[in-house]
Amino acid sequence: MASSLHQEALQTCLALAREASDAGDSPFGSCLVDAQGTIIKTDRNRTRTGLDGTGAHPDSTLHPEFTLAQWAMLNLTADERASTTCYTTGEHCPMCSAAHAWCGLGDIVFIASAKQYDHWMRLAGFPLGPVKPLGIGEITTRIKWHGPVDSLVGEIKAIHEARWAKQGAP
């Protein structure tokens, strides 16, 4: 995969994380890239604002990695799913890792690891979430993953810290 595509996809994820934060959601963004290097679907975290964007129906499962897996199941063949790469600002949580694996999606590239995010939350004084911060490799058996992307970790960390300072716990 070309370096310019890699950077484009990661920058798209960062923009989606900022959009999520601006809307009141935790700053996570993801995109799915096909075998030809085209970004075919993007999404951002919507756990607080919900699908309608109003916050009237929050849904803790609306992580972008999960919704991309659902979309892929409905719109791609098994071979197309296997040849994708999912780029994301944060390592998949156990729910998203399992969805990714069950859908048969391809590689994952994440900016910050689950353990980094957990550490940042603890430093910011927030309690541990309801799910252990297990890495993709601890959940799945066949997915190739790459991360953290050290050159961008500081940027996503700053986005999270700004949100926590402004709005409180994720």
mmCIF file of C-alpha atoms in Angstrom:
data_model
loop_
_atom_site.group_PDB
_atom_site.id
_atom_site.type_symbol
_atom_site.label_atom_id
_atom_site.label_comp_id
_atom_site.label_asym_id
_atom_site.label_seq_id
_atom_site.Cartn_x
_atom_site.Cartn_y
_atom_site.Cartn_z
ATOM 1 C CA MET A 1 0.000 0.000 0.000
ATOM 2 C CA ALA A 2 1.382 3.380 -1.005
ATOM 3 C CA SER A 3 2.622 5.739 1.677
ATOM 4 C CA SER A 4 0.492 8.622 0.344
ATOM 5 C CA LEU A 5 -2.636 6.462 0.657
ATOM 6 C CA HIS A 6 -1.592 5.466 4.173
ATOM 7 C CA GLN A 7 -1.234 9.139 5.140
ATOM 8 C CA GLU A 8 -4.477 10.145 3.397
ATOM 9 C CA ALA A 9 -6.437 7.444 5.200
ATOM 10 C CA LEU A 10 -4.936 8.326 8.592
ATOM 11 C CA GLN A 11 -5.592 12.046 8.076
ATOM 12 C CA THR A 12 -9.194 11.204 7.131
ATOM 13 C CA CYS A 13 -9.506 9.293 10.414
ATOM 14 C CA LEU A 14 -8.130 12.248 12.383
ATOM 15 C CA ALA A 15 -10.615 14.609 10.684
ATOM 16 C CA LEU A 16 -13.450 12.232 11.576
ATOM 17 C CA ALA A 17 -12.235 12.092 15.187
ATOM 18 C CA ARG A 18 -12.332 15.905 15.348
ATOM 19 C CA GLU A 19 -15.842 15.869 13.842
ATOM 20 C CA ALA A 20 -16.965 13.334 16.460
ATOM 21 C CA SER A 21 -15.512 15.425 19.265
ATOM 22 C CA ASP A 22 -17.128 18.609 17.940
ATOM 23 C CA ALA A 23 -20.489 16.796 17.895
ATOM 24 C CA GLY A 24 -20.108 15.614 21.496
ATOM 25 C CA ASP A 25 -18.933 12.068 20.852
ATOM 26 C CA SER A 26 -15.627 10.495 21.835
ATOM 27 C CA PRO A 27 -13.028 11.339 19.176
ATOM 28 C CA PHE A 28 -12.638 8.184 17.145
ATOM 29 C CA GLY A 29 -12.703 8.009 13.355
ATOM 30 C CA SER A 30 -12.191 5.160 10.898
ATOM 31 C CA CYS A 31 -12.165 4.428 7.201
ATOM 32 C CA LEU A 32 -12.265 1.298 5.091
ATOM 33 C CA VAL A 33 -9.946 1.101 2.084
ATOM 34 C CA ASP A 34 -10.396 -1.417 -0.730
ATOM 35 C CA ALA A 35 -7.716 -3.444 -2.527
ATOM 36 C CA GLN A 36 -7.304 -0.698 -5.145
ATOM 37 C CA GLY A 37 -6.510 1.893 -2.477
ATOM 38 C CA THR A 38 -9.843 3.716 -2.568
ATOM 39 C CA ILE A 39 -11.481 4.882 0.645
ATOM 40 C CA ILE A 40 -14.872 3.198 0.279
ATOM 41 C CA LYS A 41 -16.535 4.045 3.598
ATOM 42 C CA THR A 42 -15.871 6.298 6.579
ATOM 43 C CA ASP A 43 -17.501 6.773 9.938
ATOM 44 C CA ARG A 44 -16.936 8.381 13.289
ATOM 45 C CA ASN A 45 -17.935 7.589 16.841
ATOM 46 C CA ARG A 46 -21.647 8.248 17.516
ATOM 47 C CA THR A 47 -22.074 6.694 20.972
ATOM 48 C CA ARG A 48 -23.547 9.825 22.572
ATOM 49 C CA THR A 49 -25.313 11.503 19.655
ATOM 50 C CA GLY A 50 -26.776 8.298 18.162
ATOM 51 C CA LEU A 51 -27.676 7.619 14.559
ATOM 52 C CA ASP A 52 -30.010 10.606 14.368
ATOM 53 C CA GLY A 53 -27.356 12.993 15.716
ATOM 54 C CA THR A 54 -29.627 14.446 18.387
ATOM 55 C CA GLY A 55 -28.481 12.487 21.425
ATOM 56 C CA ALA A 56 -32.057 11.336 22.022
ATOM 57 C CA HIS A 57 -31.024 7.734 21.345
ATOM 58 C CA PRO A 58 -27.416 7.212 22.465
ATOM 59 C CA ASP A 59 -25.986 3.809 21.602
ATOM 60 C CA SER A 60 -22.761 2.571 23.173
ATOM 61 C CA THR A 61 -22.179 0.205 20.232
ATOM 62 C CA LEU A 62 -21.900 2.937 17.590
ATOM 63 C CA HIS A 63 -18.123 2.738 17.322
ATOM 64 C CA PRO A 64 -16.955 3.506 13.772
ATOM 65 C CA GLU A 65 -15.060 0.212 13.456
ATOM 66 C CA PHE A 66 -18.240 -1.693 14.349
ATOM 67 C CA THR A 67 -20.470 0.230 11.942
ATOM 68 C CA LEU A 68 -17.895 -0.201 9.148
ATOM 69 C CA ALA A 69 -17.956 -3.970 9.747
ATOM 70 C CA GLN A 70 -21.758 -3.954 9.548
ATOM 71 C CA TRP A 71 -21.668 -1.910 6.347
ATOM 72 C CA ALA A 72 -19.082 -4.246 4.814
ATOM 73 C CA MET A 73 -21.241 -7.310 5.539
ATOM 74 C CA LEU A 74 -24.144 -5.691 3.684
ATOM 75 C CA ASN A 75 -22.198 -4.260 0.760
ATOM 76 C CA LEU A 76 -19.069 -6.310 0.012
ATOM 77 C CA THR A 77 -18.404 -9.889 -0.996
ATOM 78 C CA ALA A 78 -16.295 -12.114 1.244
ATOM 79 C CA ASP A 79 -13.280 -11.641 -1.076
ATOM 80 C CA GLU A 80 -13.741 -7.862 -1.116
ATOM 81 C CA ARG A 81 -13.980 -7.766 2.680
ATOM 82 C CA ALA A 82 -10.812 -9.842 3.055
ATOM 83 C CA SER A 83 -8.847 -7.450 0.841
ATOM 84 C CA THR A 84 -9.770 -4.282 2.773
ATOM 85 C CA THR A 85 -7.690 -2.348 5.251
ATOM 86 C CA CYS A 86 -9.372 -0.568 8.147
ATOM 87 C CA TYR A 87 -7.595 2.608 9.253
ATOM 88 C CA THR A 88 -8.580 4.028 12.607
ATOM 89 C CA THR A 89 -7.503 6.531 15.232
ATOM 90 C CA GLY A 90 -7.646 3.983 18.051
ATOM 91 C CA GLU A 91 -7.026 0.268 18.271
ATOM 92 C CA HIS A 92 -10.254 -1.701 18.049
ATOM 93 C CA CYS A 93 -11.941 -2.511 21.362
ATOM 94 C CA PRO A 94 -12.902 -6.169 21.938
ATOM 95 C CA MET A 95 -16.396 -5.637 20.443
ATOM 96 C CA CYS A 96 -15.004 -4.062 17.290
ATOM 97 C CA SER A 97 -12.162 -6.594 17.012
ATOM 98 C CA ALA A 98 -14.676 -9.431 17.152
ATOM 99 C CA ALA A 99 -16.968 -7.788 14.580
ATOM 100 C CA HIS A 100 -13.996 -7.191 12.280
ATOM 101 C CA ALA A 101 -12.920 -10.829 12.592
ATOM 102 C CA TRP A 102 -16.403 -12.313 12.187
ATOM 103 C CA CYS A 103 -16.971 -10.181 9.063
ATOM 104 C CA GLY A 104 -13.716 -11.372 7.542
ATOM 105 C CA LEU A 105 -12.240 -7.919 7.045
ATOM 106 C CA GLY A 106 -8.538 -7.519 6.232
ATOM 107 C CA ASP A 107 -5.720 -5.656 7.948
ATOM 108 C CA ILE A 108 -6.098 -2.953 10.586
ATOM 109 C CA VAL A 109 -3.896 0.139 10.966
ATOM 110 C CA PHE A 110 -4.405 2.149 14.162
ATOM 111 C CA ILE A 111 -2.825 5.365 15.396
ATOM 112 C CA ALA A 112 -3.011 4.781 19.166
ATOM 113 C CA SER A 113 -3.197 1.467 21.001
ATOM 114 C CA ALA A 114 -5.888 0.437 23.460
ATOM 115 C CA LYS A 115 -3.282 0.394 26.220
ATOM 116 C CA GLN A 116 -2.183 3.956 25.373
ATOM 117 C CA TYR A 117 -5.783 5.182 25.446
ATOM 118 C CA ASP A 118 -6.401 3.424 28.770
ATOM 119 C CA HIS A 119 -3.260 5.037 30.198
ATOM 120 C CA TRP A 120 -4.325 8.519 28.993
ATOM 121 C CA MET A 121 -7.760 8.098 30.561
ATOM 122 C CA ARG A 122 -6.243 7.053 33.878
ATOM 123 C CA LEU A 123 -3.866 10.043 33.805
ATOM 124 C CA ALA A 124 -6.857 12.308 33.127
ATOM 125 C CA GLY A 125 -8.601 10.846 36.181
ATOM 126 C CA PHE A 126 -11.318 8.848 34.443
ATOM 127 C CA PRO A 127 -12.412 5.419 35.638
ATOM 128 C CA LEU A 128 -11.821 2.258 33.685
ATOM 129 C CA GLY A 129 -14.530 1.627 31.096
ATOM 130 C CA PRO A 130 -16.815 -1.434 31.106
ATOM 131 C CA VAL A 131 -14.561 -3.478 28.767
ATOM 132 C CA LYS A 132 -10.924 -4.412 29.365
ATOM 133 C CA PRO A 133 -8.467 -2.613 27.048
ATOM 134 C CA LEU A 134 -7.368 -5.773 25.242
ATOM 135 C CA GLY A 135 -5.427 -5.509 22.009
ATOM 136 C CA ILE A 136 -6.628 -6.852 18.671
ATOM 137 C CA GLY A 137 -4.160 -9.742 18.906
ATOM 138 C CA GLU A 138 -5.651 -10.783 22.237
ATOM 139 C CA ILE A 139 -9.137 -11.050 20.701
ATOM 140 C CA THR A 140 -8.645 -12.281 17.134
ATOM 141 C CA THR A 141 -6.668 -15.122 15.611
ATOM 142 C CA ARG A 142 -6.103 -14.131 11.971
ATOM 143 C CA ILE A 143 -6.103 -10.366 11.632
ATOM 144 C CA LYS A 144 -2.879 -8.592 10.763
ATOM 145 C CA TRP A 145 -2.625 -5.265 12.577
ATOM 146 C CA HIS A 146 -0.168 -2.405 12.459
ATOM 147 C CA GLY A 147 0.204 0.281 15.091
ATOM 148 C CA PRO A 148 0.642 2.488 16.898
ATOM 149 C CA VAL A 149 1.585 5.092 14.292
ATOM 150 C CA ASP A 150 4.088 6.968 16.444
ATOM 151 C CA SER A 151 4.181 10.090 14.267
ATOM 152 C CA LEU A 152 0.445 10.717 14.897
ATOM 153 C CA VAL A 153 -0.027 9.489 18.485
ATOM 154 C CA GLY A 154 0.528 12.968 19.935
ATOM 155 C CA GLU A 155 -2.111 14.435 17.625
ATOM 156 C CA ILE A 156 -4.874 12.004 18.579
ATOM 157 C CA LYS A 157 -3.895 12.243 22.248
ATOM 158 C CA ALA A 158 -4.291 16.028 22.094
ATOM 159 C CA ILE A 159 -7.752 15.673 20.505
ATOM 160 C CA HIS A 160 -8.853 13.366 23.343
ATOM 161 C CA GLU A 161 -7.378 15.596 26.039
ATOM 162 C CA ALA A 162 -9.107 18.677 24.612
ATOM 163 C CA ARG A 163 -12.436 16.853 24.609
ATOM 164 C CA TRP A 164 -11.979 15.616 28.168
ATOM 165 C CA ALA A 165 -11.093 19.111 29.347
ATOM 166 C CA LYS A 166 -14.170 20.564 27.647
ATOM 167 C CA GLN A 167 -16.851 17.922 28.080
ATOM 168 C CA GLY A 168 -15.777 15.455 30.726
ATOM 169 C CA ALA A 169 -15.463 11.687 30.638
ATOM 170 C CA PRO A 170 -16.007 9.846 27.375
#
